[in-house]
Tab-separated table of N, CA and C in Angstrom:
chain	number	residue	atom	x	y	z
I	1	UNK	N	46.847	-86.057	-96.171
I	1	UNK	CA	46.180	-85.640	-94.946
I	1	UNK	C	47.155	-85.762	-93.770
I	2	UNK	N	47.153	-84.745	-92.914
I	2	UNK	CA	48.040	-84.738	-91.765
I	2	UNK	C	47.486	-85.651	-90.680
I	3	UNK	N	48.325	-86.552	-90.196
I	3	UNK	CA	47.882	-87.482	-89.164
I	3	UNK	C	48.273	-87.027	-87.767
I	4	UNK	N	49.351	-86.248	-87.665
I	4	UNK	CA	49.791	-85.777	-86.355
I	4	UNK	C	50.637	-84.528	-86.537
I	5	UNK	N	50.923	-83.889	-85.421
I	5	UNK	CA	51.771	-82.697	-85.430
I	5	UNK	C	52.936	-82.907	-84.482
I	6	UNK	N	54.064	-82.285	-84.826
I	6	UNK	CA	55.236	-82.262	-83.954
I	6	UNK	C	55.843	-80.868	-84.010
I	7	UNK	N	56.543	-80.461	-82.944
I	7	UNK	CA	57.204	-79.153	-82.969
I	7	UNK	C	58.461	-79.197	-83.839
I	8	UNK	N	58.827	-78.052	-84.380
I	8	UNK	CA	60.018	-77.959	-85.219
I	8	UNK	C	61.281	-78.302	-84.422
I	9	UNK	N	61.273	-78.030	-83.140
I	9	UNK	CA	62.383	-78.387	-82.245
I	9	UNK	C	61.829	-78.508	-80.832
I	10	UNK	N	62.375	-79.435	-80.077
I	10	UNK	CA	61.964	-79.603	-78.682
I	10	UNK	C	62.487	-78.434	-77.848
I	11	UNK	N	61.701	-78.016	-76.871
I	11	UNK	CA	62.152	-77.018	-75.912
I	11	UNK	C	62.006	-75.572	-76.328
I	12	UNK	N	61.411	-75.289	-77.498
I	12	UNK	CA	61.210	-73.893	-77.910
I	12	UNK	C	59.909	-73.323	-77.357
I	13	UNK	N	58.866	-74.144	-77.352
I	13	UNK	CA	57.561	-73.702	-76.876
I	13	UNK	C	56.859	-74.870	-76.212
I	14	UNK	N	55.854	-74.540	-75.401
I	14	UNK	CA	55.135	-75.581	-74.676
I	14	UNK	C	54.449	-76.504	-75.679
I	15	UNK	N	54.545	-77.802	-75.412
I	15	UNK	CA	54.014	-78.808	-76.326
I	15	UNK	C	53.580	-80.027	-75.545
I	16	UNK	N	52.490	-80.636	-75.840
I	16	UNK	CA	51.538	-80.251	-76.883
I	16	UNK	C	50.667	-79.094	-76.416
I	17	UNK	N	50.073	-78.358	-77.375
I	17	UNK	CA	49.206	-77.249	-76.978
I	17	UNK	C	47.980	-77.771	-76.229
I	18	UNK	N	47.555	-77.025	-75.239
I	18	UNK	CA	46.409	-77.430	-74.425
I	18	UNK	C	45.352	-76.339	-74.454
I	19	UNK	N	44.103	-76.742	-74.364
I	19	UNK	CA	43.015	-75.765	-74.345
I	19	UNK	C	43.016	-74.957	-73.054
I	20	UNK	N	43.538	-75.534	-71.979
I	20	UNK	CA	43.468	-74.888	-70.673
I	20	UNK	C	44.643	-73.970	-70.382
I	21	UNK	N	45.725	-74.073	-71.145
I	21	UNK	CA	46.904	-73.247	-70.895
I	21	UNK	C	47.344	-72.599	-72.207
I	22	UNK	N	47.679	-71.310	-72.153
I	22	UNK	CA	48.105	-70.652	-73.389
I	22	UNK	C	49.454	-71.186	-73.869
I	23	UNK	N	49.648	-71.135	-75.173
I	23	UNK	CA	50.925	-71.464	-75.783
I	23	UNK	C	51.968	-70.492	-75.252
I	24	UNK	N	53.130	-70.991	-74.882
I	24	UNK	CA	54.186	-70.116	-74.355
I	24	UNK	C	55.527	-70.522	-74.918
I	25	UNK	N	56.397	-69.540	-75.152
I	25	UNK	CA	57.787	-69.806	-75.482
I	25	UNK	C	58.507	-70.187	-74.202
I	26	UNK	N	59.513	-71.059	-74.321
I	26	UNK	CA	60.276	-71.490	-73.152
I	26	UNK	C	61.631	-70.793	-73.172
I	27	UNK	N	61.836	-69.930	-72.208
I	27	UNK	CA	63.100	-69.221	-72.075
I	27	UNK	C	63.803	-69.665	-70.812
I	28	UNK	N	64.817	-68.902	-70.451
I	28	UNK	CA	65.516	-69.167	-69.195
I	28	UNK	C	65.820	-67.832	-68.534
I	29	UNK	N	66.011	-67.894	-67.222
I	29	UNK	CA	66.361	-66.703	-66.446
I	29	UNK	C	67.570	-67.040	-65.589
I	30	UNK	N	68.592	-66.219	-65.704
I	30	UNK	CA	69.792	-66.398	-64.896
I	30	UNK	C	69.449	-66.079	-63.445
I	31	UNK	N	69.748	-67.003	-62.540
I	31	UNK	CA	69.427	-66.773	-61.134
I	31	UNK	C	70.431	-65.839	-60.473
I	32	UNK	N	71.564	-65.593	-61.114
I	32	UNK	CA	72.571	-64.684	-60.551
I	32	UNK	C	72.288	-63.225	-60.909
I	33	UNK	N	72.005	-62.940	-62.187
I	33	UNK	CA	71.835	-61.537	-62.605
I	33	UNK	C	70.454	-61.215	-63.151
I	34	UNK	N	69.612	-62.238	-63.377
I	34	UNK	CA	68.241	-62.000	-63.818
I	34	UNK	C	68.045	-61.882	-65.320
I	35	UNK	N	69.091	-62.062	-66.126
I	35	UNK	CA	68.940	-61.956	-67.576
I	35	UNK	C	67.995	-63.038	-68.093
I	36	UNK	N	67.033	-62.622	-68.901
I	36	UNK	CA	66.096	-63.551	-69.528
I	36	UNK	C	66.595	-63.828	-70.939
I	37	UNK	N	66.606	-65.104	-71.336
I	37	UNK	CA	67.110	-65.510	-72.650
I	37	UNK	C	66.090	-66.368	-73.377
I	38	UNK	N	66.123	-66.285	-74.690
I	38	UNK	CA	65.357	-67.187	-75.548
I	38	UNK	C	66.168	-67.426	-76.798
I	39	UNK	N	66.303	-68.720	-77.195
I	39	UNK	CA	65.808	-69.899	-76.492
I	39	UNK	C	66.533	-70.092	-75.167
I	40	UNK	N	65.988	-70.980	-74.364
I	40	UNK	CA	66.564	-71.241	-73.045
I	40	UNK	C	68.040	-71.607	-73.177
I	41	UNK	N	68.827	-71.098	-72.252
I	41	UNK	CA	70.278	-71.345	-72.285
I	41	UNK	C	70.753	-71.761	-70.902
I	42	UNK	N	71.690	-72.699	-70.828
I	42	UNK	CA	72.194	-73.134	-69.523
I	42	UNK	C	73.196	-72.143	-68.927
I	43	UNK	N	73.829	-71.325	-69.776
I	43	UNK	CA	74.835	-70.358	-69.320
I	43	UNK	C	74.368	-68.940	-69.634
I	44	UNK	N	74.700	-68.012	-68.767
I	44	UNK	CA	74.317	-66.614	-68.946
I	44	UNK	C	75.357	-65.880	-69.794
I	45	UNK	N	74.892	-65.193	-70.826
I	45	UNK	CA	75.814	-64.438	-71.684
I	45	UNK	C	76.229	-63.117	-71.044
I	46	UNK	N	75.525	-62.694	-70.009
I	46	UNK	CA	75.873	-61.444	-69.333
I	46	UNK	C	76.929	-61.665	-68.250
I	47	UNK	N	76.691	-62.639	-67.349
I	47	UNK	CA	77.586	-62.800	-66.198
I	47	UNK	C	78.327	-64.133	-66.169
I	48	UNK	N	78.075	-65.004	-67.153
I	48	UNK	CA	78.725	-66.311	-67.284
I	48	UNK	C	78.317	-67.317	-66.212
I	49	UNK	N	77.283	-67.015	-65.451
I	49	UNK	CA	76.782	-67.979	-64.467
I	49	UNK	C	76.259	-69.220	-65.187
I	50	UNK	N	76.352	-70.336	-64.537
I	50	UNK	CA	75.800	-71.569	-65.093
I	50	UNK	C	74.544	-71.998	-64.339
I	51	UNK	N	73.957	-71.053	-63.627
I	51	UNK	CA	72.766	-71.335	-62.833
I	51	UNK	C	71.575	-70.588	-63.431
I	52	UNK	N	70.785	-71.294	-64.228
I	52	UNK	CA	69.612	-70.688	-64.858
I	52	UNK	C	68.393	-71.548	-64.567
I	53	UNK	N	67.233	-70.911	-64.556
I	53	UNK	CA	65.990	-71.658	-64.368
I	53	UNK	C	65.094	-71.426	-65.584
I	54	UNK	N	64.274	-72.425	-65.893
I	54	UNK	CA	63.333	-72.306	-67.000
I	54	UNK	C	62.310	-71.233	-66.687
I	55	UNK	N	61.911	-70.502	-67.714
I	55	UNK	CA	60.917	-69.442	-67.535
I	55	UNK	C	59.992	-69.439	-68.744
I	56	UNK	N	58.694	-69.525	-68.502
I	56	UNK	CA	57.722	-69.405	-69.577
I	56	UNK	C	57.543	-67.921	-69.869
I	57	UNK	N	57.683	-67.549	-71.128
I	57	UNK	CA	57.637	-66.148	-71.527
I	57	UNK	C	56.214	-65.708	-71.829
I	58	UNK	N	56.000	-64.409	-71.873
I	58	UNK	CA	54.688	-63.843	-72.170
I	58	UNK	C	54.203	-64.333	-73.530
I	59	UNK	N	52.899	-64.471	-73.687
I	59	UNK	CA	52.338	-64.925	-74.961
I	59	UNK	C	51.841	-63.770	-75.826
I	60	UNK	N	52.071	-62.529	-75.367
I	60	UNK	CA	51.719	-61.346	-76.146
I	60	UNK	C	52.811	-60.309	-75.990
I	61	UNK	N	52.953	-59.485	-77.011
I	61	UNK	CA	53.960	-58.436	-76.977
I	61	UNK	C	53.665	-57.382	-78.010
I	62	UNK	N	54.686	-56.592	-78.319
I	62	UNK	CA	54.568	-55.465	-79.233
I	62	UNK	C	55.550	-55.622	-80.379
I	63	UNK	N	55.085	-55.363	-81.589
I	63	UNK	CA	55.962	-55.433	-82.749
I	63	UNK	C	56.973	-54.298	-82.672
I	64	UNK	N	58.239	-54.645	-82.543
I	64	UNK	CA	59.317	-53.676	-82.363
I	64	UNK	C	59.871	-53.238	-83.713
I	65	UNK	N	60.073	-54.188	-84.623
I	65	UNK	CA	60.457	-53.913	-86.004
I	65	UNK	C	60.219	-55.177	-86.810
I	66	UNK	N	60.244	-55.066	-88.147
I	66	UNK	CA	60.019	-56.237	-88.994
I	66	UNK	C	60.584	-55.993	-90.390
I	67	UNK	N	60.680	-57.083	-91.147
I	67	UNK	CA	61.046	-57.017	-92.557
I	67	UNK	C	60.283	-58.115	-93.281
I	68	UNK	N	60.124	-57.953	-94.585
I	68	UNK	CA	59.440	-58.972	-95.368
I	68	UNK	C	60.435	-59.696	-96.265
I	69	UNK	N	60.157	-60.950	-96.521
I	69	UNK	CA	60.974	-61.776	-97.415
I	69	UNK	C	60.086	-62.108	-98.609
I	70	UNK	N	60.343	-61.468	-99.742
I	70	UNK	CA	59.477	-61.621	-100.898
I	70	UNK	C	60.025	-62.543	-101.980
I	71	UNK	N	61.214	-63.114	-101.753
I	71	UNK	CA	61.770	-64.056	-102.723
I	71	UNK	C	62.363	-65.241	-101.969
I	72	UNK	N	62.433	-66.375	-102.642
I	72	UNK	CA	62.916	-67.607	-102.007
I	72	UNK	C	64.401	-67.477	-101.678
I	73	UNK	N	64.770	-67.687	-100.412
I	73	UNK	CA	66.185	-67.639	-100.035
I	73	UNK	C	66.949	-68.800	-100.692
I	74	UNK	N	68.278	-68.683	-100.784
I	74	UNK	CA	69.066	-69.766	-101.376
I	74	UNK	C	69.034	-71.025	-100.503
I	75	UNK	N	69.114	-72.160	-101.179
I	75	UNK	CA	69.159	-73.451	-100.482
I	75	UNK	C	70.504	-74.109	-100.750
I	76	UNK	N	71.207	-74.617	-99.750
I	76	UNK	CA	70.968	-74.371	-98.347
I	76	UNK	C	71.324	-72.926	-97.984
I	77	UNK	N	70.927	-72.405	-96.877
I	77	UNK	CA	70.386	-73.066	-95.699
I	77	UNK	C	68.865	-73.192	-95.710
I	78	UNK	N	68.155	-72.483	-96.607
I	78	UNK	CA	66.692	-72.553	-96.602
I	78	UNK	C	66.250	-73.975	-96.885
I	79	UNK	N	65.355	-74.505	-96.034
I	79	UNK	CA	64.871	-75.870	-96.243
I	79	UNK	C	63.353	-75.932	-96.261
I	80	UNK	N	62.732	-74.802	-96.593
I	80	UNK	CA	61.279	-74.768	-96.676
I	80	UNK	C	60.781	-75.369	-97.978
I	81	UNK	N	59.479	-75.288	-98.203
I	81	UNK	CA	58.893	-75.890	-99.397
I	81	UNK	C	59.428	-75.266	-100.686
I	82	UNK	N	59.410	-76.048	-101.738
I	82	UNK	CA	59.888	-75.573	-103.044
I	82	UNK	C	59.036	-74.406	-103.543
I	83	UNK	N	57.723	-74.497	-103.317
I	83	UNK	CA	56.827	-73.409	-103.690
I	83	UNK	C	56.918	-72.340	-102.614
I	84	UNK	N	57.540	-71.239	-102.937
I	84	UNK	CA	57.810	-70.202	-101.947
I	84	UNK	C	56.636	-69.243	-101.808
I	85	UNK	N	56.316	-68.911	-100.561
I	85	UNK	CA	55.320	-67.888	-100.272
I	85	UNK	C	55.995	-66.808	-99.440
I	86	UNK	N	55.779	-65.534	-99.800
I	86	UNK	CA	56.399	-64.447	-99.023
I	86	UNK	C	56.034	-64.551	-97.538
I	87	UNK	N	56.950	-64.082	-96.696
I	87	UNK	CA	56.699	-64.088	-95.261
I	87	UNK	C	57.372	-62.881	-94.630
I	88	UNK	N	57.051	-62.643	-93.375
I	88	UNK	CA	57.662	-61.543	-92.625
I	88	UNK	C	58.308	-62.103	-91.367
I	89	UNK	N	59.362	-61.445	-90.944
I	89	UNK	CA	60.072	-61.762	-89.711
I	89	UNK	C	60.143	-60.482	-88.915
I	90	UNK	N	59.948	-60.575	-87.613
I	90	UNK	CA	60.006	-59.377	-86.796
I	90	UNK	C	60.588	-59.646	-85.427
I	91	UNK	N	60.817	-58.561	-84.732
I	91	UNK	CA	61.194	-58.637	-83.324
I	91	UNK	C	59.977	-58.228	-82.521
I	92	UNK	N	59.604	-59.081	-81.576
I	92	UNK	CA	58.475	-58.829	-80.694
I	92	UNK	C	59.031	-58.530	-79.309
I	93	UNK	N	58.651	-57.390	-78.778
I	93	UNK	CA	59.074	-57.037	-77.420
I	93	UNK	C	58.085	-57.643	-76.437
I	94	UNK	N	58.575	-58.579	-75.638
I	94	UNK	CA	57.761	-59.171	-74.588
I	94	UNK	C	57.962	-58.312	-73.351
I	95	UNK	N	56.906	-57.726	-72.817
I	95	UNK	CA	57.033	-56.720	-71.764
I	95	UNK	C	57.814	-57.203	-70.546
I	96	UNK	N	58.862	-56.459	-70.209
I	96	UNK	CA	59.675	-56.763	-69.037
I	96	UNK	C	60.583	-57.963	-69.209
I	97	UNK	N	60.663	-58.527	-70.433
I	97	UNK	CA	61.456	-59.738	-70.621
I	97	UNK	C	62.578	-59.533	-71.646
I	98	UNK	N	62.248	-59.529	-72.918
I	98	UNK	CA	63.262	-59.425	-73.966
I	98	UNK	C	62.604	-59.256	-75.323
I	99	UNK	N	63.434	-59.084	-76.352
I	99	UNK	CA	62.976	-59.077	-77.743
I	99	UNK	C	63.148	-60.487	-78.293
I	100	UNK	N	62.126	-60.982	-78.991
I	100	UNK	CA	62.175	-62.307	-79.599
I	100	UNK	C	62.069	-62.136	-81.110
I	101	UNK	N	62.995	-62.754	-81.834
I	101	UNK	CA	62.901	-62.766	-83.289
I	101	UNK	C	61.983	-63.907	-83.686
I	102	UNK	N	61.011	-63.643	-84.581
I	102	UNK	CA	60.043	-64.673	-84.930
I	102	UNK	C	59.415	-64.414	-86.289
I	103	UNK	N	58.912	-65.479	-86.883
I	103	UNK	CA	58.070	-65.340	-88.077
I	103	UNK	C	56.808	-64.609	-87.667
I	104	UNK	N	56.229	-63.901	-88.614
I	104	UNK	CA	54.943	-63.244	-88.419
I	104	UNK	C	53.933	-63.937	-89.325
I	105	UNK	N	52.698	-64.038	-88.886
I	105	UNK	CA	51.676	-64.675	-89.710
I	105	UNK	C	51.230	-63.765	-90.838
I	106	UNK	N	51.433	-62.483	-90.690
I	106	UNK	CA	51.045	-61.488	-91.693
I	106	UNK	C	52.295	-61.000	-92.410
I	107	UNK	N	52.285	-60.981	-93.745
I	107	UNK	CA	53.464	-60.500	-94.469
I	107	UNK	C	53.200	-59.210	-95.247
I	108	UNK	N	51.962	-58.740	-95.264
I	108	UNK	CA	51.616	-57.513	-95.974
I	108	UNK	C	52.001	-56.311	-95.121
I	109	UNK	N	52.983	-55.493	-95.578
I	109	UNK	CA	53.409	-54.334	-94.780
I	109	UNK	C	52.284	-53.335	-94.513
I	110	UNK	N	51.256	-53.357	-95.329
I	110	UNK	CA	50.108	-52.465	-95.116
I	110	UNK	C	49.295	-52.878	-93.882
I	111	UNK	N	49.491	-54.121	-93.433
I	111	UNK	CA	48.726	-54.622	-92.282
I	111	UNK	C	49.581	-54.754	-91.024
I	112	UNK	N	50.824	-54.270	-91.088
I	112	UNK	CA	51.730	-54.307	-89.941
I	112	UNK	C	52.149	-52.889	-89.589
I	113	UNK	N	52.371	-52.639	-88.302
I	113	UNK	CA	52.881	-51.327	-87.887
I	113	UNK	C	53.715	-51.496	-86.613
I	114	UNK	N	54.774	-50.744	-86.522
I	114	UNK	CA	55.602	-50.752	-85.322
I	114	UNK	C	54.708	-50.349	-84.148
I	115	UNK	N	54.829	-51.070	-83.044
I	115	UNK	CA	53.999	-50.797	-81.871
I	115	UNK	C	52.713	-51.602	-81.830
I	116	UNK	N	52.446	-52.393	-82.867
I	116	UNK	CA	51.233	-53.196	-82.948
I	116	UNK	C	51.281	-54.334	-81.925
I	117	UNK	N	50.124	-54.599	-81.293
I	117	UNK	CA	50.029	-55.722	-80.361
I	117	UNK	C	50.079	-57.025	-81.147
I	118	UNK	N	50.837	-57.996	-80.639
I	118	UNK	CA	51.009	-59.289	-81.301
I	118	UNK	C	50.771	-60.395	-80.285
I	119	UNK	N	50.317	-61.556	-80.778
I	119	UNK	CA	50.082	-62.708	-79.908
I	119	UNK	C	50.791	-63.923	-80.482
I	120	UNK	N	51.243	-64.785	-79.603
I	120	UNK	CA	51.945	-66.002	-79.977
I	120	UNK	C	50.961	-67.022	-80.553
I	121	UNK	N	51.375	-67.710	-81.601
I	121	UNK	CA	50.551	-68.734	-82.216
I	121	UNK	C	51.452	-69.796	-82.841
I	122	UNK	N	50.855	-70.845	-83.363
I	122	UNK	CA	51.595	-71.864	-84.098
I	122	UNK	C	51.318	-71.706	-85.586
I	123	UNK	N	52.309	-72.098	-86.376
I	123	UNK	CA	52.230	-71.960	-87.821
I	123	UNK	C	52.790	-73.233	-88.450
I	124	UNK	N	52.119	-73.786	-89.462
I	124	UNK	CA	52.700	-74.959	-90.140
I	124	UNK	C	54.044	-74.582	-90.764
I	125	UNK	N	55.016	-75.474	-90.630
I	125	UNK	CA	56.328	-75.264	-91.236
I	125	UNK	C	56.490	-76.147	-92.471
I	126	UNK	N	56.189	-77.429	-92.315
I	126	UNK	CA	56.277	-78.365	-93.432
I	126	UNK	C	55.476	-79.611	-93.081
I	127	UNK	N	55.281	-80.462	-94.056
I	127	UNK	CA	54.633	-81.761	-93.842
I	127	UNK	C	55.608	-82.831	-94.305
I	128	UNK	N	55.883	-83.768	-93.432
I	128	UNK	CA	56.794	-84.874	-93.765
I	128	UNK	C	56.098	-85.865	-94.695
I	129	UNK	N	56.899	-86.729	-95.301
I	129	UNK	CA	56.370	-87.724	-96.232
I	129	UNK	C	55.309	-88.618	-95.604
I	130	UNK	N	55.407	-88.864	-94.290
I	130	UNK	CA	54.428	-89.729	-93.625
I	130	UNK	C	53.157	-88.976	-93.216
I	131	UNK	N	53.059	-87.687	-93.573
I	131	UNK	CA	51.878	-86.894	-93.252
I	131	UNK	C	51.981	-86.112	-91.961
I	132	UNK	N	53.055	-86.263	-91.226
I	132	UNK	CA	53.229	-85.528	-89.976
I	132	UNK	C	53.485	-84.055	-90.283
I	133	UNK	N	52.685	-83.193	-89.675
I	133	UNK	CA	52.852	-81.745	-89.854
I	133	UNK	C	53.835	-81.223	-88.813
I	134	UNK	N	54.854	-80.520	-89.283
I	134	UNK	CA	55.834	-79.893	-88.401
I	134	UNK	C	55.390	-78.440	-88.213
I	135	UNK	N	55.251	-78.016	-86.946
I	135	UNK	CA	54.788	-76.657	-86.657
I	135	UNK	C	55.880	-75.867	-85.951
I	136	UNK	N	55.836	-74.560	-86.142
I	136	UNK	CA	56.764	-73.661	-85.471
I	136	UNK	C	55.965	-72.534	-84.840
I	137	UNK	N	56.626	-71.732	-84.030
I	137	UNK	CA	55.942	-70.611	-83.404
I	137	UNK	C	56.025	-69.392	-84.316
I	138	UNK	N	55.066	-68.505	-84.153
I	138	UNK	CA	55.027	-67.254	-84.900
I	138	UNK	C	54.216	-66.264	-84.073
I	139	UNK	N	54.222	-65.026	-84.505
I	139	UNK	CA	53.379	-64.022	-83.860
I	139	UNK	C	52.400	-63.470	-84.879
I	140	UNK	N	51.161	-63.293	-84.434
I	140	UNK	CA	50.077	-62.783	-85.269
I	140	UNK	C	49.592	-61.459	-84.690
I	141	UNK	N	49.112	-60.565	-85.551
I	141	UNK	CA	48.506	-59.342	-85.006
I	141	UNK	C	47.358	-59.717	-84.075
I	142	UNK	N	47.348	-59.109	-82.890
I	142	UNK	CA	46.272	-59.356	-81.930
I	142	UNK	C	45.029	-58.626	-82.426
I	143	UNK	N	43.883	-59.229	-82.216
I	143	UNK	CA	42.645	-58.592	-82.629
I	143	UNK	C	42.498	-57.260	-81.894
I	144	UNK	N	42.021	-56.288	-82.621
I	144	UNK	CA	41.814	-54.970	-82.005
I	144	UNK	C	40.716	-55.101	-80.956
I	145	UNK	N	40.937	-54.461	-79.826
I	145	UNK	CA	39.945	-54.482	-78.755
I	145	UNK	C	38.833	-53.505	-79.096
I	146	UNK	N	37.604	-53.896	-78.830
I	146	UNK	CA	36.480	-53.000	-79.074
I	146	UNK	C	36.236	-52.167	-77.826
I	147	UNK	N	35.948	-50.883	-78.012
I	147	UNK	CA	35.729	-50.012	-76.831
I	147	UNK	C	34.490	-50.365	-76.066
């Protein structure tokens, strides 16, 4: 039984999740040229400025492209569970910001389409020996809006 949760890495997304504020990825914005980066970076890859500010990124976007992983990758570098489950990885276009590479909660290509609305969510990554669940960010298909 899981006793607690921790993020896969500090500084990737807002933590702990709160009912009053949506989950957000933590990026950075160069104050000199305006380039938005994820994950947050202290230096700008466009203009080499060292002046960046933290920026919370949009929690919804559009599926730009994706691929599915149907077989267990070699270890190392893969450090996921021994029992492999297929997954998908995609690029999500966050409007007016950037493309983010992320796991997708859906791996069936029949249920994914380029241009599909996606929303940010958390996904279990692994469970440590002490029962602590490690979570990571992912994008899920947004529920279709009813007319």
